[in-house]
Amino acid sequence: MTTEENQVFYKKVLKIAIPIALAQLMNSLLSVIDTFMVSDLGDFPLAAVAIGSNFGFFMIMVMFGFLSGLGIFIAQYWGSKEIEKIHRVFILALIIGITISGVFFIVVHFFPQLIISLYNNGDNLMERQQIEFYGVKYLTIVSFAYITMSISFAIQMFMRSVQKVIFPQIISVLTVLINTGLNYLLIHGRFGFPEMGVEGAATATVISSSIGMTILILYMVFSKYEVFKIKFSEFRNITKEFVSMIAKKAAPVAINETIWGLGMSAYLMAIGFISAGAIENVQISN
């Protein structure tokens, strides 16, 4: 390649890569902001949010594995302009994302004590009871964000794979700003809002993720961009052979990310045998 061709190539790469990197940073900031803004409530609320955020992170890693694998095919079909196949893969992404998040929602929403107990193993009974008390409050509410996050994740993956990277980044920034503002209002009850503590942090996450998802859906619905006019009738054309072909490529990525997420969760489970303070210190350093 000539110097000029190299310059054009790298400009294209950076045009796609930088917004994606920033969007991932914004997604990571959601749990970071919760941690920062809950920290002055005390050790036990912070440890509870740390556990809740860690389990949510595990769900995101599982979804990331599956959906990034599917994104490979959307990008490939985008290159060959096979719009119908793009729609089939996107429909699969929605089904997989909603299924994964639905399973996590059921487990977390209806059995929050079980999730907390996986990480909450210190010798101090009072500490364990306090962490469970706050953790159940946080998880029961924040679990509602799992579904909206999975749909947003699928749409953002879809948009990036067809070279529409700026708009998802804008929504990621907007979501973080809304989450931060709502945290400020709801955790400590500013400007007449109720003082909700850890429940306020969870509520802020649910509302901000729901707003982000709604804007992404509306953008696709009203966009004049042909590829965003999803033909859900393509669901009928998703054959076993089509799914098998995609699974061969996507499954290894999904398994890799799932095992990595499990490993990261195992670290916090081990730290949980020490104390609540150890959990929060590890979360802050992370």
mmCIF file of C-alpha atoms in Angstrom:
data_model
loop_
_atom_site.group_PDB
_atom_site.id
_atom_site.type_symbol
_atom_site.label_atom_id
_atom_site.label_comp_id
_atom_site.label_asym_id
_atom_site.label_seq_id
_atom_site.Cartn_x
_atom_site.Cartn_y
_atom_site.Cartn_z
ATOM 1 C CA MET A 1 0.000 0.000 0.000
ATOM 2 C CA THR A 2 1.139 3.520 -0.738
ATOM 3 C CA THR A 3 1.534 6.133 1.983
ATOM 4 C CA GLU A 4 -1.688 7.796 0.854
ATOM 5 C CA GLU A 5 -3.590 4.479 0.927
ATOM 6 C CA ASN A 6 -2.236 3.796 4.413
ATOM 7 C CA GLN A 7 -3.451 7.168 5.637
ATOM 8 C CA VAL A 8 -6.940 6.549 4.251
ATOM 9 C CA PHE A 9 -7.015 3.073 5.787
ATOM 10 C CA TYR A 10 -5.956 4.209 9.273
ATOM 11 C CA LYS A 11 -8.394 7.124 9.206
ATOM 12 C CA LYS A 12 -11.206 4.638 8.543
ATOM 13 C CA VAL A 13 -9.987 2.380 11.345
ATOM 14 C CA LEU A 14 -9.788 5.231 13.854
ATOM 15 C CA LYS A 15 -13.162 6.610 12.756
ATOM 16 C CA ILE A 16 -14.744 3.311 13.813
ATOM 17 C CA ALA A 17 -12.464 2.288 16.694
ATOM 18 C CA ILE A 18 -12.371 5.494 18.753
ATOM 19 C CA PRO A 19 -16.180 5.847 19.174
ATOM 20 C CA ILE A 20 -16.451 2.133 20.030
ATOM 21 C CA ALA A 21 -13.709 2.452 22.657
ATOM 22 C CA LEU A 22 -15.403 5.528 24.132
ATOM 23 C CA ALA A 23 -18.774 3.748 24.184
ATOM 24 C CA GLN A 24 -17.256 0.844 26.108
ATOM 25 C CA LEU A 25 -15.757 3.346 28.537
ATOM 26 C CA MET A 26 -19.188 4.912 29.047
ATOM 27 C CA ASN A 27 -20.781 1.502 29.674
ATOM 28 C CA SER A 28 -18.110 0.727 32.267
ATOM 29 C CA LEU A 29 -18.701 4.073 33.947
ATOM 30 C CA LEU A 30 -22.271 3.120 34.895
ATOM 31 C CA SER A 31 -21.120 0.760 37.654
ATOM 32 C CA VAL A 32 -18.155 2.987 38.531
ATOM 33 C CA ILE A 33 -20.458 5.949 39.135
ATOM 34 C CA ASP A 34 -22.758 3.830 41.317
ATOM 35 C CA THR A 35 -19.733 2.802 43.384
ATOM 36 C CA PHE A 36 -18.481 6.372 43.801
ATOM 37 C CA MET A 37 -21.833 7.854 44.666
ATOM 38 C CA VAL A 38 -22.815 5.119 47.129
ATOM 39 C CA SER A 39 -19.430 5.171 48.881
ATOM 40 C CA ASP A 40 -20.410 7.802 51.466
ATOM 41 C CA LEU A 41 -23.381 5.678 52.620
ATOM 42 C CA GLY A 42 -20.944 3.404 54.448
ATOM 43 C CA ASP A 43 -19.094 0.113 54.119
ATOM 44 C CA PHE A 44 -22.087 -2.211 53.897
ATOM 45 C CA PRO A 45 -24.061 -0.367 51.176
ATOM 46 C CA LEU A 46 -20.871 -0.039 49.132
ATOM 47 C CA ALA A 47 -20.056 -3.742 49.514
ATOM 48 C CA ALA A 48 -23.627 -4.603 48.488
ATOM 49 C CA VAL A 49 -23.417 -2.439 45.355
ATOM 50 C CA ALA A 50 -19.995 -3.932 44.587
ATOM 51 C CA ILE A 51 -21.503 -7.426 44.637
ATOM 52 C CA GLY A 52 -24.477 -6.345 42.531
ATOM 53 C CA SER A 53 -22.240 -4.592 40.003
ATOM 54 C CA ASN A 54 -19.950 -7.606 39.769
ATOM 55 C CA PHE A 55 -22.821 -9.957 38.987
ATOM 56 C CA GLY A 56 -24.144 -7.489 36.414
ATOM 57 C CA PHE A 57 -20.671 -7.364 34.901
ATOM 58 C CA PHE A 58 -20.716 -11.146 34.577
ATOM 59 C CA MET A 59 -24.002 -10.943 32.642
ATOM 60 C CA ILE A 60 -22.530 -8.287 30.344
ATOM 61 C CA MET A 61 -19.504 -10.483 29.623
ATOM 62 C CA VAL A 62 -21.742 -13.413 28.667
ATOM 63 C CA MET A 63 -23.792 -11.192 26.356
ATOM 64 C CA PHE A 64 -20.677 -9.544 24.956
ATOM 65 C CA GLY A 65 -19.317 -12.946 23.992
ATOM 66 C CA PHE A 66 -22.437 -13.959 22.094
ATOM 67 C CA LEU A 67 -23.227 -10.604 20.502
ATOM 68 C CA SER A 68 -19.674 -9.767 19.443
ATOM 69 C CA GLY A 69 -19.580 -13.143 17.715
ATOM 70 C CA LEU A 70 -22.799 -12.274 15.884
ATOM 71 C CA GLY A 71 -21.409 -8.831 15.039
ATOM 72 C CA ILE A 72 -18.760 -10.530 12.912
ATOM 73 C CA PHE A 73 -21.488 -11.840 10.622
ATOM 74 C CA ILE A 74 -23.375 -8.536 10.466
ATOM 75 C CA ALA A 75 -20.157 -6.799 9.387
ATOM 76 C CA GLN A 76 -19.515 -9.516 6.807
ATOM 77 C CA TYR A 77 -23.044 -9.326 5.387
ATOM 78 C CA TRP A 78 -22.844 -5.525 5.446
ATOM 79 C CA GLY A 79 -19.762 -5.744 3.234
ATOM 80 C CA SER A 80 -21.649 -7.867 0.717
ATOM 81 C CA LYS A 81 -24.869 -5.819 1.214
ATOM 82 C CA GLU A 82 -26.976 -8.879 2.141
ATOM 83 C CA ILE A 83 -29.565 -6.926 4.115
ATOM 84 C CA GLU A 84 -31.929 -9.843 4.715
ATOM 85 C CA LYS A 85 -29.175 -11.891 6.329
ATOM 86 C CA ILE A 86 -28.183 -8.906 8.468
ATOM 87 C CA HIS A 87 -31.763 -8.746 9.746
ATOM 88 C CA ARG A 88 -31.723 -12.468 10.545
ATOM 89 C CA VAL A 89 -28.544 -12.125 12.586
ATOM 90 C CA PHE A 90 -29.901 -9.065 14.401
ATOM 91 C CA ILE A 91 -33.118 -10.916 15.274
ATOM 92 C CA LEU A 92 -30.970 -13.756 16.628
ATOM 93 C CA ALA A 93 -28.979 -11.224 18.652
ATOM 94 C CA LEU A 94 -32.180 -9.847 20.191
ATOM 95 C CA ILE A 95 -33.453 -13.334 21.029
ATOM 96 C CA ILE A 96 -30.136 -14.380 22.589
ATOM 97 C CA GLY A 97 -29.709 -11.105 24.477
ATOM 98 C CA ILE A 98 -33.238 -11.119 25.887
ATOM 99 C CA THR A 99 -32.961 -14.806 26.792
ATOM 100 C CA ILE A 100 -29.660 -14.356 28.649
ATOM 101 C CA SER A 101 -30.811 -11.207 30.442
ATOM 102 C CA GLY A 102 -34.166 -12.849 31.203
ATOM 103 C CA VAL A 103 -32.456 -15.754 32.943
ATOM 104 C CA PHE A 104 -30.257 -13.379 34.939
ATOM 105 C CA PHE A 105 -33.306 -11.257 35.799
ATOM 106 C CA ILE A 106 -35.251 -14.242 37.153
ATOM 107 C CA VAL A 107 -32.328 -15.445 39.265
ATOM 108 C CA VAL A 108 -31.394 -11.999 40.610
ATOM 109 C CA HIS A 109 -34.888 -10.589 41.121
ATOM 110 C CA PHE A 110 -36.439 -13.612 42.793
ATOM 111 C CA PHE A 111 -33.375 -15.045 44.551
ATOM 112 C CA PRO A 112 -31.220 -12.029 45.510
ATOM 113 C CA GLN A 113 -30.177 -13.630 48.813
ATOM 114 C CA LEU A 114 -28.643 -16.500 46.857
ATOM 115 C CA ILE A 115 -26.541 -14.136 44.748
ATOM 116 C CA ILE A 116 -25.391 -12.170 47.784
ATOM 117 C CA SER A 117 -24.489 -15.378 49.641
ATOM 118 C CA LEU A 118 -22.058 -16.361 46.868
ATOM 119 C CA TYR A 119 -19.880 -13.355 47.689
ATOM 120 C CA ASN A 120 -20.787 -12.681 51.316
ATOM 121 C CA ASN A 121 -18.808 -15.261 53.299
ATOM 122 C CA GLY A 122 -16.986 -13.339 56.039
ATOM 123 C CA ASP A 123 -16.799 -14.549 59.657
ATOM 124 C CA ASN A 124 -18.635 -11.515 61.035
ATOM 125 C CA LEU A 125 -22.357 -12.390 61.164
ATOM 126 C CA MET A 126 -23.437 -8.766 61.603
ATOM 127 C CA GLU A 127 -21.476 -7.729 58.507
ATOM 128 C CA ARG A 128 -23.032 -10.507 56.442
ATOM 129 C CA GLN A 129 -26.551 -9.556 57.549
ATOM 130 C CA GLN A 130 -25.995 -5.884 56.742
ATOM 131 C CA ILE A 131 -24.550 -6.630 53.298
ATOM 132 C CA GLU A 132 -27.444 -8.965 52.550
ATOM 133 C CA PHE A 133 -29.944 -6.316 53.688
ATOM 134 C CA TYR A 134 -28.586 -3.672 51.317
ATOM 135 C CA GLY A 135 -27.720 -6.149 48.583
ATOM 136 C CA VAL A 136 -31.273 -7.493 48.342
ATOM 137 C CA LYS A 137 -32.611 -3.933 48.070
ATOM 138 C CA TYR A 138 -30.150 -3.080 45.293
ATOM 139 C CA LEU A 139 -30.420 -6.287 43.252
ATOM 140 C CA THR A 140 -34.223 -6.509 43.354
ATOM 141 C CA ILE A 141 -34.464 -3.153 41.584
ATOM 142 C CA VAL A 142 -31.377 -3.118 39.355
ATOM 143 C CA SER A 143 -32.352 -6.487 37.864
ATOM 144 C CA PHE A 144 -35.007 -4.662 35.799
ATOM 145 C CA ALA A 145 -32.185 -2.935 33.904
ATOM 146 C CA TYR A 146 -30.864 -6.257 32.586
ATOM 147 C CA ILE A 147 -33.483 -6.536 29.834
ATOM 148 C CA THR A 148 -33.118 -2.927 28.670
ATOM 149 C CA MET A 149 -29.330 -3.234 28.736
ATOM 150 C CA SER A 150 -29.429 -6.373 26.589
ATOM 151 C CA ILE A 151 -31.620 -4.731 23.946
ATOM 152 C CA SER A 152 -29.430 -1.618 23.917
ATOM 153 C CA PHE A 153 -26.338 -3.801 23.677
ATOM 154 C CA ALA A 154 -27.748 -5.667 20.650
ATOM 155 C CA ILE A 155 -28.732 -2.452 18.863
ATOM 156 C CA GLN A 156 -25.379 -0.793 19.546
ATOM 157 C CA MET A 157 -23.547 -3.874 18.279
ATOM 158 C CA PHE A 158 -25.735 -3.794 15.155
ATOM 159 C CA MET A 159 -25.073 -0.100 14.498
ATOM 160 C CA ARG A 160 -21.322 -0.435 14.952
ATOM 161 C CA SER A 161 -21.195 -3.415 12.611
ATOM 162 C CA VAL A 162 -22.751 -1.334 9.808
ATOM 163 C CA GLN A 163 -20.376 1.597 10.454
ATOM 164 C CA LYS A 164 -22.827 3.787 12.364
ATOM 165 C CA VAL A 165 -20.616 4.331 15.387
ATOM 166 C CA ILE A 166 -21.227 7.949 16.389
ATOM 167 C CA PHE A 167 -24.879 7.724 17.440
ATOM 168 C CA PRO A 168 -24.392 4.764 19.857
ATOM 169 C CA GLN A 169 -21.548 6.737 21.427
ATOM 170 C CA ILE A 170 -23.798 9.772 21.914
ATOM 171 C CA ILE A 171 -26.414 7.573 23.599
ATOM 172 C CA SER A 172 -23.780 5.974 25.831
ATOM 173 C CA VAL A 173 -22.644 9.415 27.029
ATOM 174 C CA LEU A 174 -26.258 10.519 27.517
ATOM 175 C CA THR A 175 -27.041 7.381 29.534
ATOM 176 C CA VAL A 176 -24.077 7.980 31.840
ATOM 177 C CA LEU A 177 -25.047 11.637 32.350
ATOM 178 C CA ILE A 178 -28.657 10.712 33.164
ATOM 179 C CA ASN A 179 -27.506 7.970 35.521
ATOM 180 C CA THR A 180 -25.132 10.352 37.301
ATOM 181 C CA GLY A 181 -27.793 13.033 37.667
ATOM 182 C CA LEU A 182 -30.399 10.605 38.964
ATOM 183 C CA ASN A 183 -27.880 9.111 41.395
ATOM 184 C CA TYR A 184 -27.268 12.583 42.790
ATOM 185 C CA LEU A 185 -31.006 13.213 43.156
ATOM 186 C CA LEU A 186 -32.131 9.828 44.480
ATOM 187 C CA ILE A 187 -29.331 8.485 46.675
ATOM 188 C CA HIS A 188 -29.380 11.411 49.097
ATOM 189 C CA GLY A 189 -32.751 12.966 48.226
ATOM 190 C CA ARG A 190 -31.689 16.243 46.612
ATOM 191 C CA PHE A 191 -34.133 18.966 45.448
ATOM 192 C CA GLY A 192 -37.168 17.354 47.032
ATOM 193 C CA PHE A 193 -36.581 13.854 45.659
ATOM 194 C CA PRO A 194 -36.906 10.941 48.116
ATOM 195 C CA GLU A 195 -33.742 9.757 49.857
ATOM 196 C CA MET A 196 -33.466 6.172 48.635
ATOM 197 C CA GLY A 197 -29.871 5.135 49.331
ATOM 198 C CA VAL A 198 -28.803 2.018 47.415
ATOM 199 C CA GLU A 199 -32.322 1.729 46.004
ATOM 200 C CA GLY A 200 -31.816 5.181 44.483
ATOM 201 C CA ALA A 201 -28.639 4.019 42.748
ATOM 202 C CA ALA A 202 -30.452 0.975 41.361
ATOM 203 C CA THR A 203 -33.456 3.057 40.263
ATOM 204 C CA ALA A 204 -31.160 5.523 38.485
ATOM 205 C CA THR A 205 -29.573 2.654 36.553
ATOM 206 C CA VAL A 206 -32.969 1.276 35.515
ATOM 207 C CA ILE A 207 -34.302 4.658 34.375
ATOM 208 C CA SER A 208 -31.151 5.714 32.502
ATOM 209 C CA SER A 209 -30.807 2.370 30.705
ATOM 210 C CA SER A 210 -34.498 2.447 29.771
ATOM 211 C CA ILE A 211 -34.162 5.938 28.297
ATOM 212 C CA GLY A 212 -31.082 4.894 26.338
ATOM 213 C CA MET A 213 -32.856 1.813 24.963
ATOM 214 C CA THR A 214 -35.953 3.837 23.993
ATOM 215 C CA ILE A 215 -33.910 6.415 22.065
ATOM 216 C CA LEU A 216 -32.016 3.684 20.195
ATOM 217 C CA ILE A 217 -35.265 1.955 19.208
ATOM 218 C CA LEU A 218 -36.864 5.228 18.084
ATOM 219 C CA TYR A 219 -33.778 6.058 16.025
ATOM 220 C CA MET A 220 -34.054 2.760 14.184
ATOM 221 C CA VAL A 221 -37.811 3.122 13.684
ATOM 222 C CA PHE A 222 -37.606 6.624 12.203
ATOM 223 C CA SER A 223 -34.244 6.280 10.440
ATOM 224 C CA LYS A 224 -34.170 6.507 6.647
ATOM 225 C CA TYR A 225 -31.204 4.159 6.637
ATOM 226 C CA GLU A 226 -32.366 1.037 4.778
ATOM 227 C CA VAL A 227 -30.527 -1.496 6.921
ATOM 228 C CA PHE A 228 -32.354 -0.266 10.055
ATOM 229 C CA LYS A 229 -35.761 -1.090 8.581
ATOM 230 C CA ILE A 230 -35.790 -4.470 10.280
ATOM 231 C CA LYS A 231 -37.940 -7.075 8.572
ATOM 232 C CA PHE A 232 -38.933 -9.259 11.496
ATOM 233 C CA SER A 233 -40.566 -11.593 8.976
ATOM 234 C CA GLU A 234 -37.004 -12.795 8.332
ATOM 235 C CA PHE A 235 -37.403 -14.790 11.540
ATOM 236 C CA ARG A 236 -39.091 -17.462 9.402
ATOM 237 C CA ASN A 237 -35.905 -17.796 7.362
ATOM 238 C CA ILE A 238 -33.696 -18.530 10.356
ATOM 239 C CA THR A 239 -33.017 -22.206 9.693
ATOM 240 C CA LYS A 240 -31.119 -24.753 11.763
ATOM 241 C CA GLU A 241 -28.334 -24.627 9.185
ATOM 242 C CA PHE A 242 -28.118 -20.826 9.480
ATOM 243 C CA VAL A 243 -27.972 -20.978 13.284
ATOM 244 C CA SER A 244 -25.421 -23.812 13.201
ATOM 245 C CA MET A 245 -23.175 -21.877 10.824
ATOM 246 C CA ILE A 246 -23.229 -18.812 13.074
ATOM 247 C CA ALA A 247 -22.852 -20.833 16.293
ATOM 248 C CA LYS A 248 -19.602 -22.392 15.068
ATOM 249 C CA LYS A 249 -18.016 -18.937 15.034
ATOM 250 C CA ALA A 250 -19.882 -17.206 17.858
ATOM 251 C CA ALA A 251 -19.886 -19.991 20.471
ATOM 252 C CA PRO A 252 -16.094 -20.062 21.093
ATOM 253 C CA VAL A 253 -16.093 -16.291 21.680
ATOM 254 C CA ALA A 254 -19.085 -16.601 24.011
ATOM 255 C CA ILE A 255 -17.507 -19.464 25.978
ATOM 256 C CA ASN A 256 -14.239 -17.560 26.305
ATOM 257 C CA GLU A 257 -15.908 -14.415 27.654
ATOM 258 C CA THR A 258 -18.180 -16.424 29.974
ATOM 259 C CA ILE A 259 -15.256 -18.268 31.540
ATOM 260 C CA TRP A 260 -13.330 -14.997 31.891
ATOM 261 C CA GLY A 261 -16.352 -13.393 33.586
ATOM 262 C CA LEU A 262 -16.642 -16.372 35.932
ATOM 263 C CA GLY A 263 -12.976 -16.021 36.811
ATOM 264 C CA MET A 264 -13.383 -12.351 37.693
ATOM 265 C CA SER A 265 -16.427 -13.181 39.828
ATOM 266 C CA ALA A 266 -14.477 -15.926 41.581
ATOM 267 C CA TYR A 267 -11.910 -13.352 42.719
ATOM 268 C CA LEU A 268 -14.588 -11.325 44.484
ATOM 269 C CA MET A 269 -16.116 -14.483 45.978
ATOM 270 C CA ALA A 270 -12.720 -15.306 47.476
ATOM 271 C CA ILE A 271 -12.302 -11.759 48.791
ATOM 272 C CA GLY A 272 -15.758 -12.089 50.378
ATOM 273 C CA PHE A 273 -14.321 -14.563 52.894
ATOM 274 C CA ILE A 274 -12.245 -11.731 54.393
ATOM 275 C CA SER A 275 -14.654 -8.886 55.175
ATOM 276 C CA ALA A 276 -16.996 -6.230 53.811
ATOM 277 C CA GLY A 277 -14.096 -3.783 53.828
ATOM 278 C CA ALA A 278 -12.066 -6.103 51.615
ATOM 279 C CA ILE A 279 -14.911 -6.318 49.083
ATOM 280 C CA GLU A 280 -15.292 -2.555 48.833
ATOM 281 C CA ASN A 281 -11.535 -1.963 48.631
ATOM 282 C CA VAL A 282 -11.234 -4.419 45.736
ATOM 283 C CA GLN A 283 -14.222 -2.833 43.993
ATOM 284 C CA ILE A 284 -12.762 0.658 44.340
ATOM 285 C CA SER A 285 -9.345 -0.457 43.052
ATOM 286 C CA ASN A 286 -11.004 -2.235 40.119
#
